[in-house]
Each structure stands twice: as C-alpha cells, then as structure tokens.
GROMACS .gro file of C-alpha atoms in nm:
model
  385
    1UNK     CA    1   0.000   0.000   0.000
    2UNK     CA    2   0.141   0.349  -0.083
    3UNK     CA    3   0.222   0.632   0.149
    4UNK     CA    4  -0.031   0.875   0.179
    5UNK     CA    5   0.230   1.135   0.352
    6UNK     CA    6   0.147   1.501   0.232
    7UNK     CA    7   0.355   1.584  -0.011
    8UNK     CA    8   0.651   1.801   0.009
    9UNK     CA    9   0.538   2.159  -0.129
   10UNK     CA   10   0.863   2.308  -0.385
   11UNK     CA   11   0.741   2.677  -0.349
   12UNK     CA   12   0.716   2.665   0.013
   13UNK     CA   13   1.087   2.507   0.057
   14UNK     CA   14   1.206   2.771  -0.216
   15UNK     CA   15   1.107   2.994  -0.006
   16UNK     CA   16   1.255   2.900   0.303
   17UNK     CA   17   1.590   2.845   0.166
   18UNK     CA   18   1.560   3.199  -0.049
   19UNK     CA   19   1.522   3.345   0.360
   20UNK     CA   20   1.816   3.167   0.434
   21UNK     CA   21   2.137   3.424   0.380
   22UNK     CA   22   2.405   3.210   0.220
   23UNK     CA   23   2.606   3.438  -0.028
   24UNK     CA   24   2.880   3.270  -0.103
   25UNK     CA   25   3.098   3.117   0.128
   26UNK     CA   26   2.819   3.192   0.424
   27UNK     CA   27   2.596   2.881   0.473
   28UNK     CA   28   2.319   3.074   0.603
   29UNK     CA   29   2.146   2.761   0.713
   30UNK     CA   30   2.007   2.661   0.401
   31UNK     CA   31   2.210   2.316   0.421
   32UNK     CA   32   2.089   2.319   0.789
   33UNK     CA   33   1.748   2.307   0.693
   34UNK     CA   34   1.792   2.068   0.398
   35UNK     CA   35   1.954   1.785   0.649
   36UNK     CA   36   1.661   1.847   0.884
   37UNK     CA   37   1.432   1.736   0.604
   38UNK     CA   38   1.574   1.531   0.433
   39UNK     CA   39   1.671   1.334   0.754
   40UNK     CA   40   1.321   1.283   0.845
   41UNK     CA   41   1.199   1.165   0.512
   42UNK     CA   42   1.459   0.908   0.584
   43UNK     CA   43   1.799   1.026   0.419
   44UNK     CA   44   2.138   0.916   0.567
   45UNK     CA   45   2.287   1.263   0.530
   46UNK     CA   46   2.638   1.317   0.605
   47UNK     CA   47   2.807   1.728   0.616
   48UNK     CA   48   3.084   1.696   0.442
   49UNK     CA   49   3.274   2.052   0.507
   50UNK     CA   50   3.614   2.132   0.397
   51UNK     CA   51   3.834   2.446   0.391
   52UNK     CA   52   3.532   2.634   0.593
   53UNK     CA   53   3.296   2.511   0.283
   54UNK     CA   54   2.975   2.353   0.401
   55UNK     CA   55   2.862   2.017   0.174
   56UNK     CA   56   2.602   1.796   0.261
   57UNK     CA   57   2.590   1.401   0.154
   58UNK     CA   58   2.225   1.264   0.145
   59UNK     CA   59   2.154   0.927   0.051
   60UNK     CA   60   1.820   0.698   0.090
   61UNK     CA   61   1.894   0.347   0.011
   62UNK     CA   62   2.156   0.092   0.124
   63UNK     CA   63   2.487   0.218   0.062
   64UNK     CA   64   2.674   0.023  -0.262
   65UNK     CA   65   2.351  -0.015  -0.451
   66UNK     CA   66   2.384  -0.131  -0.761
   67UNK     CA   67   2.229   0.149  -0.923
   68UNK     CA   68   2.207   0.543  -0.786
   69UNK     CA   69   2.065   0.842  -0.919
   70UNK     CA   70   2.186   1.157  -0.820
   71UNK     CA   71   2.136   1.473  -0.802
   72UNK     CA   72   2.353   1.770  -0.754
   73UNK     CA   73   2.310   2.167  -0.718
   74UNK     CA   74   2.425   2.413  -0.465
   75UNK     CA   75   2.271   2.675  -0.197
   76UNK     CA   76   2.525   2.946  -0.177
   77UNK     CA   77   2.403   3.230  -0.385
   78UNK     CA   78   2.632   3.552  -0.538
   79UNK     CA   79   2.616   3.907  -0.356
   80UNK     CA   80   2.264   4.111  -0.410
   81UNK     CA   81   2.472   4.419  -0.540
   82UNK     CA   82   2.251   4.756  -0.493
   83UNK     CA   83   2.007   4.643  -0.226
   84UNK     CA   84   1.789   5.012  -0.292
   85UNK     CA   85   1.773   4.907  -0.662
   86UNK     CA   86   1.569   4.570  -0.525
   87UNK     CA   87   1.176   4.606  -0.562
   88UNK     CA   88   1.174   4.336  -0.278
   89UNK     CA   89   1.360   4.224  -0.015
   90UNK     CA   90   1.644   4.015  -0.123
   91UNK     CA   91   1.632   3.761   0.109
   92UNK     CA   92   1.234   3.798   0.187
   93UNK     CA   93   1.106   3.529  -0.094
   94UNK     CA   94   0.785   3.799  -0.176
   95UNK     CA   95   0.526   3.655  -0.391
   96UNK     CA   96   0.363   3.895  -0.649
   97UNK     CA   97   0.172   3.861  -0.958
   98UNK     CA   98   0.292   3.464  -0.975
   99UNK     CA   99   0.649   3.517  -0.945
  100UNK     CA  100   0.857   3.485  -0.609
  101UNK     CA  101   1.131   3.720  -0.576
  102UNK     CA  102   1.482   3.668  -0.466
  103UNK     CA  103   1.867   3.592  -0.468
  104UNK     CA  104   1.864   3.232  -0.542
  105UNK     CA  105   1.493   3.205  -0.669
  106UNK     CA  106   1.627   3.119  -1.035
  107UNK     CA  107   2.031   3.033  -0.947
  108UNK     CA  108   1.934   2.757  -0.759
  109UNK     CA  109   1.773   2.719  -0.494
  110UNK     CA  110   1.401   2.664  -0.679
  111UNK     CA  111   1.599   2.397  -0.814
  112UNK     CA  112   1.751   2.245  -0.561
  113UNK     CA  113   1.329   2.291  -0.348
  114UNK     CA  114   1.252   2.108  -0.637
  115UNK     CA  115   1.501   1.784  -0.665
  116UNK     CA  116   1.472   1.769  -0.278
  117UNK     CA  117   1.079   1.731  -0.308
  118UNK     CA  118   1.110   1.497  -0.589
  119UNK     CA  119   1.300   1.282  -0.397
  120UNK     CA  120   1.155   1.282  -0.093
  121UNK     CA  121   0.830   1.214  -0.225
  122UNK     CA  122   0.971   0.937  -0.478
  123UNK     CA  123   1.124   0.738  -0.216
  124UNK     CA  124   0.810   0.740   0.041
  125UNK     CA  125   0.522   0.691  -0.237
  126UNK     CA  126   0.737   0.441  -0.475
  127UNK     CA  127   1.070   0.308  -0.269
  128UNK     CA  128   1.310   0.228  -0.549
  129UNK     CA  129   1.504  -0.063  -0.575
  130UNK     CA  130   1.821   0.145  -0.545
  131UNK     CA  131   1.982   0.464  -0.399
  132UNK     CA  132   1.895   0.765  -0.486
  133UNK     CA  133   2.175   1.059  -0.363
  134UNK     CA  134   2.208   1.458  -0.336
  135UNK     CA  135   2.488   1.627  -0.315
  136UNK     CA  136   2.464   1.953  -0.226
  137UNK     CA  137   2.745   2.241  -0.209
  138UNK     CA  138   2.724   2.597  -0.032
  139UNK     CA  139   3.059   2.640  -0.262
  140UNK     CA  140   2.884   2.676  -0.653
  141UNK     CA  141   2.957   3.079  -0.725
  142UNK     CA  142   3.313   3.128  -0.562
  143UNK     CA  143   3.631   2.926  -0.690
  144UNK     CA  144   3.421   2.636  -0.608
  145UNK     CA  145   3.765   2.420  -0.476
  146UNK     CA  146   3.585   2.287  -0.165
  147UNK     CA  147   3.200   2.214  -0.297
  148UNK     CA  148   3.101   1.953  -0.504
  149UNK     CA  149   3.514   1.870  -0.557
  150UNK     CA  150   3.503   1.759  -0.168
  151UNK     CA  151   3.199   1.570  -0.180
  152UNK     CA  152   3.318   1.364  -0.486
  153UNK     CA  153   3.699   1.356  -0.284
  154UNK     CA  154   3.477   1.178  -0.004
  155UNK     CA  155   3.228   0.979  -0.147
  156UNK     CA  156   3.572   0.824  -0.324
  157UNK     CA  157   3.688   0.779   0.030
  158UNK     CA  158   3.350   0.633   0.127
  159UNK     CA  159   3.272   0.384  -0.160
  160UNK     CA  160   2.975   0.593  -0.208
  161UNK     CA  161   2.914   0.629  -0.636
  162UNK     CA  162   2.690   0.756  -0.827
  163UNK     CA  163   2.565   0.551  -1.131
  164UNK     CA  164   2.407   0.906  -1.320
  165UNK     CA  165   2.374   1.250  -1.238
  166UNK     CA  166   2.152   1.548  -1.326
  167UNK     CA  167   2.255   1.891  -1.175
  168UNK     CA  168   1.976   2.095  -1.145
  169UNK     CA  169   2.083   2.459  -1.245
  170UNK     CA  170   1.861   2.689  -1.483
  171UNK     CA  171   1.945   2.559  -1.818
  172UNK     CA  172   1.622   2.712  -2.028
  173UNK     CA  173   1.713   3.062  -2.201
  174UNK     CA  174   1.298   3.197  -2.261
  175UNK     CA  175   1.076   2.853  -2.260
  176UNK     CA  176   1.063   2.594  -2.006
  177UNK     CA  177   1.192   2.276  -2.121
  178UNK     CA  178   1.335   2.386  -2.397
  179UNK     CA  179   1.709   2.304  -2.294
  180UNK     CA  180   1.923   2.063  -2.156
  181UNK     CA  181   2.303   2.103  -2.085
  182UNK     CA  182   2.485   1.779  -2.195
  183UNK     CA  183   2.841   1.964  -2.172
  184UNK     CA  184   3.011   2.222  -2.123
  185UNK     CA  185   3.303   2.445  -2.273
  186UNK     CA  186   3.629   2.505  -2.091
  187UNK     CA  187   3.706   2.817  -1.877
  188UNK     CA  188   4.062   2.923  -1.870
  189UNK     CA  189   4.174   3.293  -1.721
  190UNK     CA  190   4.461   3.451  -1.798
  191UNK     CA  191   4.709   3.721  -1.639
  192UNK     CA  192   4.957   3.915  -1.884
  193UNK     CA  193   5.224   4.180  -1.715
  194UNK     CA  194   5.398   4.364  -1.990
  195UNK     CA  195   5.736   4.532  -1.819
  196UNK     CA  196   5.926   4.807  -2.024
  197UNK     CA  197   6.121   5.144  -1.927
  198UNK     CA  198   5.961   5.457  -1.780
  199UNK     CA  199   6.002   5.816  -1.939
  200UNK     CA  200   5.881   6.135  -2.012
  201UNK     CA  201   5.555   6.153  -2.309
  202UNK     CA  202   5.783   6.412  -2.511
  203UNK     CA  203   6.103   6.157  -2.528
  204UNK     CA  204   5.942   5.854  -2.623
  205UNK     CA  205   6.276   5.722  -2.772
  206UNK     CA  206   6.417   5.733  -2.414
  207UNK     CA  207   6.124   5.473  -2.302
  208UNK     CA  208   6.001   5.186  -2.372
  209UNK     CA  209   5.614   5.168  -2.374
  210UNK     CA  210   5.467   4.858  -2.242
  211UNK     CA  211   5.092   4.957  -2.356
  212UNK     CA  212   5.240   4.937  -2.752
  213UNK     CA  213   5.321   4.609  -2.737
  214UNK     CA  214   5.014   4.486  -2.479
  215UNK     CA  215   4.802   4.682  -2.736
  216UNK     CA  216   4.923   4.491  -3.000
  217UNK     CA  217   4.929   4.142  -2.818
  218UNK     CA  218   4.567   4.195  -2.708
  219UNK     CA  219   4.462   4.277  -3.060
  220UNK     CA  220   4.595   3.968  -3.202
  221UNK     CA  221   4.464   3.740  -2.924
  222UNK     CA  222   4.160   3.925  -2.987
  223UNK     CA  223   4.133   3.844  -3.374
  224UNK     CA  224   4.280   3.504  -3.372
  225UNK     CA  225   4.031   3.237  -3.489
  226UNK     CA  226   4.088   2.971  -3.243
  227UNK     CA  227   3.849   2.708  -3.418
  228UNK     CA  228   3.489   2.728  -3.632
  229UNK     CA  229   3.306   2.478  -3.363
  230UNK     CA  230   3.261   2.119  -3.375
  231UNK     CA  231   2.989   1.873  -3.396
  232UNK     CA  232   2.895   1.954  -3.066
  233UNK     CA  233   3.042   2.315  -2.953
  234UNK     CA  234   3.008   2.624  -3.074
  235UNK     CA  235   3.313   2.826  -3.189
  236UNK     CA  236   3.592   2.935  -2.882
  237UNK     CA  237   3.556   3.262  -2.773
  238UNK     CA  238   3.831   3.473  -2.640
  239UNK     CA  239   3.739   3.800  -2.420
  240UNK     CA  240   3.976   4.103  -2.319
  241UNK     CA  241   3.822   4.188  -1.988
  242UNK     CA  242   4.095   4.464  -1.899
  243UNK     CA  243   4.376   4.646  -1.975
  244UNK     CA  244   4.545   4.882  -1.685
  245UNK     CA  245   4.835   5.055  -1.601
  246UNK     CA  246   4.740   5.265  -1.292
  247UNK     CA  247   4.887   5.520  -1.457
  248UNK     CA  248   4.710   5.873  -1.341
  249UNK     CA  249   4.964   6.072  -1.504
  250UNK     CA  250   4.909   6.238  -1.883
  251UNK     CA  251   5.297   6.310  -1.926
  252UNK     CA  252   5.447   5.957  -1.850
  253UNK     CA  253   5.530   5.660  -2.038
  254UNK     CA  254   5.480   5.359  -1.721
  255UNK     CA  255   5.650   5.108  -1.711
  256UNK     CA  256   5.443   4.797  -1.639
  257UNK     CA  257   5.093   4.714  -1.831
  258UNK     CA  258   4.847   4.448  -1.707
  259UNK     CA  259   4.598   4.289  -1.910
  260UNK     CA  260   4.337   3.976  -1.846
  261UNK     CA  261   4.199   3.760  -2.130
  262UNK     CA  262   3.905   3.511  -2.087
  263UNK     CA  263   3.893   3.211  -2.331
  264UNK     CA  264   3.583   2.972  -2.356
  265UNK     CA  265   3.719   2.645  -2.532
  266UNK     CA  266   3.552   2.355  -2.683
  267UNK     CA  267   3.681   2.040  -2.758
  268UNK     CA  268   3.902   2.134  -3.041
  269UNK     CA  269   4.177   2.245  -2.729
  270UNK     CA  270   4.259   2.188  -2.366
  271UNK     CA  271   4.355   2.370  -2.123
  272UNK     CA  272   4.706   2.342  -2.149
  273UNK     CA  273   4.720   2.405  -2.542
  274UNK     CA  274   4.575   2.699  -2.502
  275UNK     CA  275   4.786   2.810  -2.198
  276UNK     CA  276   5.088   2.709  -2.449
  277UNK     CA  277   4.991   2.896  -2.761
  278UNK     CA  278   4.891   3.221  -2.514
  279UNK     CA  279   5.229   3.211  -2.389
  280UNK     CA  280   5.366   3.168  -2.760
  281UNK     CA  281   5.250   3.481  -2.905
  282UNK     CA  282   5.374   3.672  -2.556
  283UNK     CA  283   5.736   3.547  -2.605
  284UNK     CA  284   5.684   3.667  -3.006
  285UNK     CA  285   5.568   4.010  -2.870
  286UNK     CA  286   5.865   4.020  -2.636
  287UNK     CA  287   6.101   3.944  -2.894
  288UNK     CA  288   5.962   4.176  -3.154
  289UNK     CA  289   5.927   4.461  -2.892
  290UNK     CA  290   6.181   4.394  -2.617
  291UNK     CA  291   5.917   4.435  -2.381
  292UNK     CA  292   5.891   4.207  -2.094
  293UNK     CA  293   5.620   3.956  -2.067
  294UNK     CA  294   5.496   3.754  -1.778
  295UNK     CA  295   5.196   3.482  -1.834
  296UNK     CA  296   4.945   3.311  -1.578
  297UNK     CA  297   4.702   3.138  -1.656
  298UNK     CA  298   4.390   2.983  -1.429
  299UNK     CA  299   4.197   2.680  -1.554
  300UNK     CA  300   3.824   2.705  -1.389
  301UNK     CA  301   3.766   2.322  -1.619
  302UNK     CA  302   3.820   2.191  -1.886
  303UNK     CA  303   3.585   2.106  -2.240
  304UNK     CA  304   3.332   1.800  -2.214
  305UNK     CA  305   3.034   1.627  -2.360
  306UNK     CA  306   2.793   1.358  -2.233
  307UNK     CA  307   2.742   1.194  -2.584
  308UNK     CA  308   2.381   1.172  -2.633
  309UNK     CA  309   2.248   0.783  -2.518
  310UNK     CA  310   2.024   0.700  -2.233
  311UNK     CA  311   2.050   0.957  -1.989
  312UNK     CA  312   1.978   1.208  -2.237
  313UNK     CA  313   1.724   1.054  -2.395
  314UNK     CA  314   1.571   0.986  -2.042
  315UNK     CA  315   1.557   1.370  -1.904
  316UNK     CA  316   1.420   1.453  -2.264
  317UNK     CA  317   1.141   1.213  -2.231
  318UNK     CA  318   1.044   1.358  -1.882
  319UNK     CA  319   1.064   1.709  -1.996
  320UNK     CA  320   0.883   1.669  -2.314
  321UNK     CA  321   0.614   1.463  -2.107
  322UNK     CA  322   0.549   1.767  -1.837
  323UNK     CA  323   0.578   2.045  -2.101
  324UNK     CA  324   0.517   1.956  -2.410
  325UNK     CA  325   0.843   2.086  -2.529
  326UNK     CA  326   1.163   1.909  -2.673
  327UNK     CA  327   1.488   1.991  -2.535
  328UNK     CA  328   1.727   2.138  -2.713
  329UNK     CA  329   2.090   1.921  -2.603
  330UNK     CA  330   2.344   2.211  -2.582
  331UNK     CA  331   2.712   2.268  -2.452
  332UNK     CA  332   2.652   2.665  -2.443
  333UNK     CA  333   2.726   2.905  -2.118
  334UNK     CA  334   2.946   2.917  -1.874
  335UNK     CA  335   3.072   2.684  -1.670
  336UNK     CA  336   2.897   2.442  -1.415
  337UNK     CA  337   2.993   2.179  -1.147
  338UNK     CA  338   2.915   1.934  -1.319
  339UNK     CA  339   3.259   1.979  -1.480
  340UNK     CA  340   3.358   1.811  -1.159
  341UNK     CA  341   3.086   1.535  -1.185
  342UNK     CA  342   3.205   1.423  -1.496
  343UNK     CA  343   3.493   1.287  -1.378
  344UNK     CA  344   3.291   1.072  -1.124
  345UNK     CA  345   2.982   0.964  -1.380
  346UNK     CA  346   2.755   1.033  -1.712
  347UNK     CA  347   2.564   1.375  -1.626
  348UNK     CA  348   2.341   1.610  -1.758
  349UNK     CA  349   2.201   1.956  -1.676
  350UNK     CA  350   1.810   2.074  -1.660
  351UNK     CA  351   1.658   2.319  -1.498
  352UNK     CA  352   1.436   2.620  -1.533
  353UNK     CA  353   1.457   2.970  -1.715
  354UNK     CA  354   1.717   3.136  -1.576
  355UNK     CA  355   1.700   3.465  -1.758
  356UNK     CA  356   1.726   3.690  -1.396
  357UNK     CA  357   1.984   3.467  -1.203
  358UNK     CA  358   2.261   3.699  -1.068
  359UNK     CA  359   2.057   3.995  -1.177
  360UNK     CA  360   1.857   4.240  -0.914
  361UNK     CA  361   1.512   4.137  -0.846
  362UNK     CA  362   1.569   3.803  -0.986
  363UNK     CA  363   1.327   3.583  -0.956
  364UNK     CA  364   1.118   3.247  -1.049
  365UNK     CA  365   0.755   3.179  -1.170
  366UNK     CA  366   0.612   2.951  -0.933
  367UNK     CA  367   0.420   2.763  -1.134
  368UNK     CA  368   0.761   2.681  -1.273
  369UNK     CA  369   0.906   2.561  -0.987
  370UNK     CA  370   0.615   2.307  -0.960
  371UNK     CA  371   0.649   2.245  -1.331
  372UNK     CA  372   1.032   2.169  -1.269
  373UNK     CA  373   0.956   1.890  -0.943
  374UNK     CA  374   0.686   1.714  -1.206
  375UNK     CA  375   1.009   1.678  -1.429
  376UNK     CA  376   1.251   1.567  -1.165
  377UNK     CA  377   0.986   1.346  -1.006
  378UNK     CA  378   0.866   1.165  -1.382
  379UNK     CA  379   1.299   1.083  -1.451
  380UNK     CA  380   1.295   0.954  -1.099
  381UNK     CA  381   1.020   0.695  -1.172
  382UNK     CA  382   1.142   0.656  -1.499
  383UNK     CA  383   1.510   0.550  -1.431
  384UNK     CA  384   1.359   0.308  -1.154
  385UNK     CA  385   1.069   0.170  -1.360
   0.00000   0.00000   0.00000
C-alpha cells in the first residue's frame, strides 16, 4: 500500500531556503534546513565541510547499490549588489503577480526545493530498488575548490558512487523545457604583465612603452580564430576583460601594463594548449618589442560532452512529457559543477529559465518551480521503472 504522507510543497521550501542568507561562502542555514528534512523523510545525510565550505551528503537506500541516481546543485548564492535598486527584499522570498522574488529564486535554490521534493516524495510513495543521492554544495559561485570537488573527494573515500547525475541549475534561455546542458566548454583565465622602461611623453625614444606592445598582443589574441566549432560546440571565444596601467599621469610613459583575457574552449583544445599557444605569441611580442612579458594562466575546467544515449534521452522524455516541449541538447554558457561530476559519472544539466539569475530582483515563476519537481519526479520513476 502506498504512502499517503502530504507531499513536500517546492514553493514553500524555495522559499525557506531563499530566507536563508548564504552568499557565497556563508551557509546561512540553508544546508541546515535541507539535512533536517531530508533526515526525516529518511535520508542518511552526512556534512561533508572542507576548507570552511559547508557540503552535505544525502543518501536513501543501502549504501553500494547497484544502481544510484543523483542529483547535484548548490545553496550558496552571489552578492545582491545595490540592495535600494531591489523592488523586494532580497532575502524575503515575496510573492507577487505569480512570481517569487529573490537571490537564489532562479540560481538555484528553486531547483535544488525542487530535486529535494522529488525525492523525498519518490522514495516514500514508490521506494526504489536502489539509492537515490544529493549532493549539495554551499561552494557553486566562488572558486568552487571545496564544494562539489570535496563531496566527490569523499564519497571516493567512502565507496559511495553515483551511477548518473543530473545537476539541477537553470538551463532554459525563454521557454521551459526547452534546454538541456549535456556539456560544457572550458574556462581558462589569464594574467599578462607587460614590463618596459619609464620616461617622459615628449622623449618617447628614451622609453620603452609597455601599452604598444600589450596593445598589439591583445589585438591579435583578440582576432585570432581559435576554431569554427565542432559537432557539438560552438566556436571558442576569447574575451579582453581589462587592460590597466594605474597610470594617473598624462605626461608619462609607465612602465608595467596588465591585461586579463578570458577564453571559452571547446573540444578542439585543452587547457594546457591553449595556456601554451597564449604564452607563444607573448614570447613573439617580447622578442619583436623587447618588452617584458609575464603569463598566468587559471583553468576554472576543462571542455566535455555527455554523448547523447540513455541519460539524455531519459531527461528529454520527462521534460517533453510535463511540457510539451523538446529539449534542445546544448554545450553553451558558462561553466557548471558538473565539470567536476564528470569525472565521477555520465551527467546532464536541466533546470528552469534562468534569464534573472545573478541579476537584481531576480526571480522564479512559481508555477515553474512546480512544473520543474513534475520533471525531476517523472525521470525519478522513470530510471527506476
């Protein structure tokens, strides 16, 4: 006979974990309130903190099963910026005109409500034969070194696994349901310090101007075609987010230039090629200019696809069931943690429209959020059918 328990409402946890103040690294008590409830419904939930990060482990189901879903998302949420330019309270989760209003409502806590409901409910109405697991960072929107990398570092540790996973974060541009993340392109950051010789604006000869040759590095990172796309990527992009010298004076040449690039890479590169062919063209510049050129370079993850198959197909049929709308499978934005999760098993990304996340009044349509726990809660039965 099933379980008649009441079932767990999506907008009203939303809400109470939108009231919860966890900008990033604070935990606010949003993973607090998630082990409480979770617990109850019968969860094994384990916080796994590290380096002042808090994680939290939740599994129902007998540890080593011999097949898992899992879900994965996080509760920490980015600064609220200009809180007089908010309509609502930030961290108030108002309700008006259908929509609920707050930092987090779209990036991800609605999401996270709404896996966590799923689940709960799942396992008491329809107890799988299985495990079904969330993992759940406060560590998503900083450098993300102590989130979901930790849990994965312990559930290693604790022959705990994962046979699929689908991180919930807002992968629908205008329509829900109409996209799906099945990879993601590379992140790489890098540093350039140009070093020359300080003078006076009338000698020029006597100096040697490091913003000539940063100029002219930037401009040919800047053109450069790194690739045309492949089968599934779009083309790399390369950004020139700044170029400084500190330099208040009108009347001086400086002597040191600093310039960032940001590169977005798909599978035609890694990493590492690009970090060689970025310090390439510096050493040319140096040599052609005598200018002085330092490189660093910061690799937030690298390229990676989920080739289309089962899971895919799976998420797609749940989506398309609940909405009537086909998902698109894409590899476009930024970057996710389920660059991490990748490394542990297959996963995917789906989750709602997340045209406000990070902005001010962001915000979700609730009807959305109930639309997005139908989804989670149809793969659920459908992966255990």
């Amino acid at each position: 006979m099933r379980n008649t328990v009441t079932p767990i409402d999506p907008v009203a946890l939303t809400a109470d974990l939108i009231r919860c103040n966890s900008v990033t690294p604070a935990e606010g008590g949003a993973l607090v309130l998630l082990e409480g409830l979770l617990t109850s419904a019968g969860f094994s939930c384990t916080r796994v903190d590290r380096g002042g990060i808090a994680n939290l482990f939740a599994r129902w189901g007998r540890p080593g099963a011999n097949r898992s879903f899992g879900f994965n998302g996080h509760t920490d949420v980015v600064p609220v910026g200009d809180i007089a330019a908010w309509t609502h309270d930030p961290f108030g989760a108002a309700i008006v005109d259908g929509w609920m209003y707050g930092r987090g409502a779209t990036d991800m806590k609605s999401g996270v409500a709404a896996f966590a409901a799923a689940a709960i409910d799942f396992i008491r109405q329809t107890p799988p034969d299985g495990a079904v697991i969330l993992a759940i960072t406060g560590d998503e929107e900083d450098i993300a070194a102590d989130g979901t990398v930790a849990l994965l570092d312990w559930m290693a540790a604790n022959n705990e696994q994962m046979s699929v996973c689908l991180v919930g974060e807002p992968t629908c541009p205008n329509v829900m349901g109409e996209m799906m993340k099945v990879g993601r392109r590379g992140s790489l950051t890098a540093h350039f310090t140009a070093r020359g010789v300080q003078g006076h604006s009338a000698y020029p000869h006597r100096a040697n101007n490091p913003l000539n040759a940063m100029v002219r590095l930037m401009d040919k990172l800047a053109t450069h075609e790194l690739d045309t796309g492949t089968e599934h990527f779009d083309p790399s992009t390369l950004a020139i987010t700044t170029i400084d010298t500190g330099n208040t004076a009108t009347n001086v040449i400086p002597a040191t230039c600093r310039a960032t690039v940001n590169i977005r890479f798909n599978d035609c590169h890694s990493g590492a090629s690009i970090s060689d062919w970025l310090r390439a063209e510096a050493a040319a510049m140096q040599a052609a200019t005598d200018i002085q050129f330092g490189v660093t370079t910061t690799i937030s993850g690298e390229s990676f696809i989920t080739p289309p198959g089962e899971l895919s197909a799976l998420v797609a049929k749940a989506v398309q069931a609940e909405t009537g709308v086909t998902p698109v499978l894409s590899t476009s934005g930024g970057t996710s943690d389920a660059r991490f999760v990748k490394d542990h098993c297959p996963v995917v990304e789906f989750g709602l429209v997340g045209k406000t996340m990070h902005q001010v009044d962001e915000r979700v349509e609730v009807a959305q959020i109930h639309h997005l726990k139908a989804i989670y809660s149809r793969i659920l039965a459908d992966y255990f059918a």
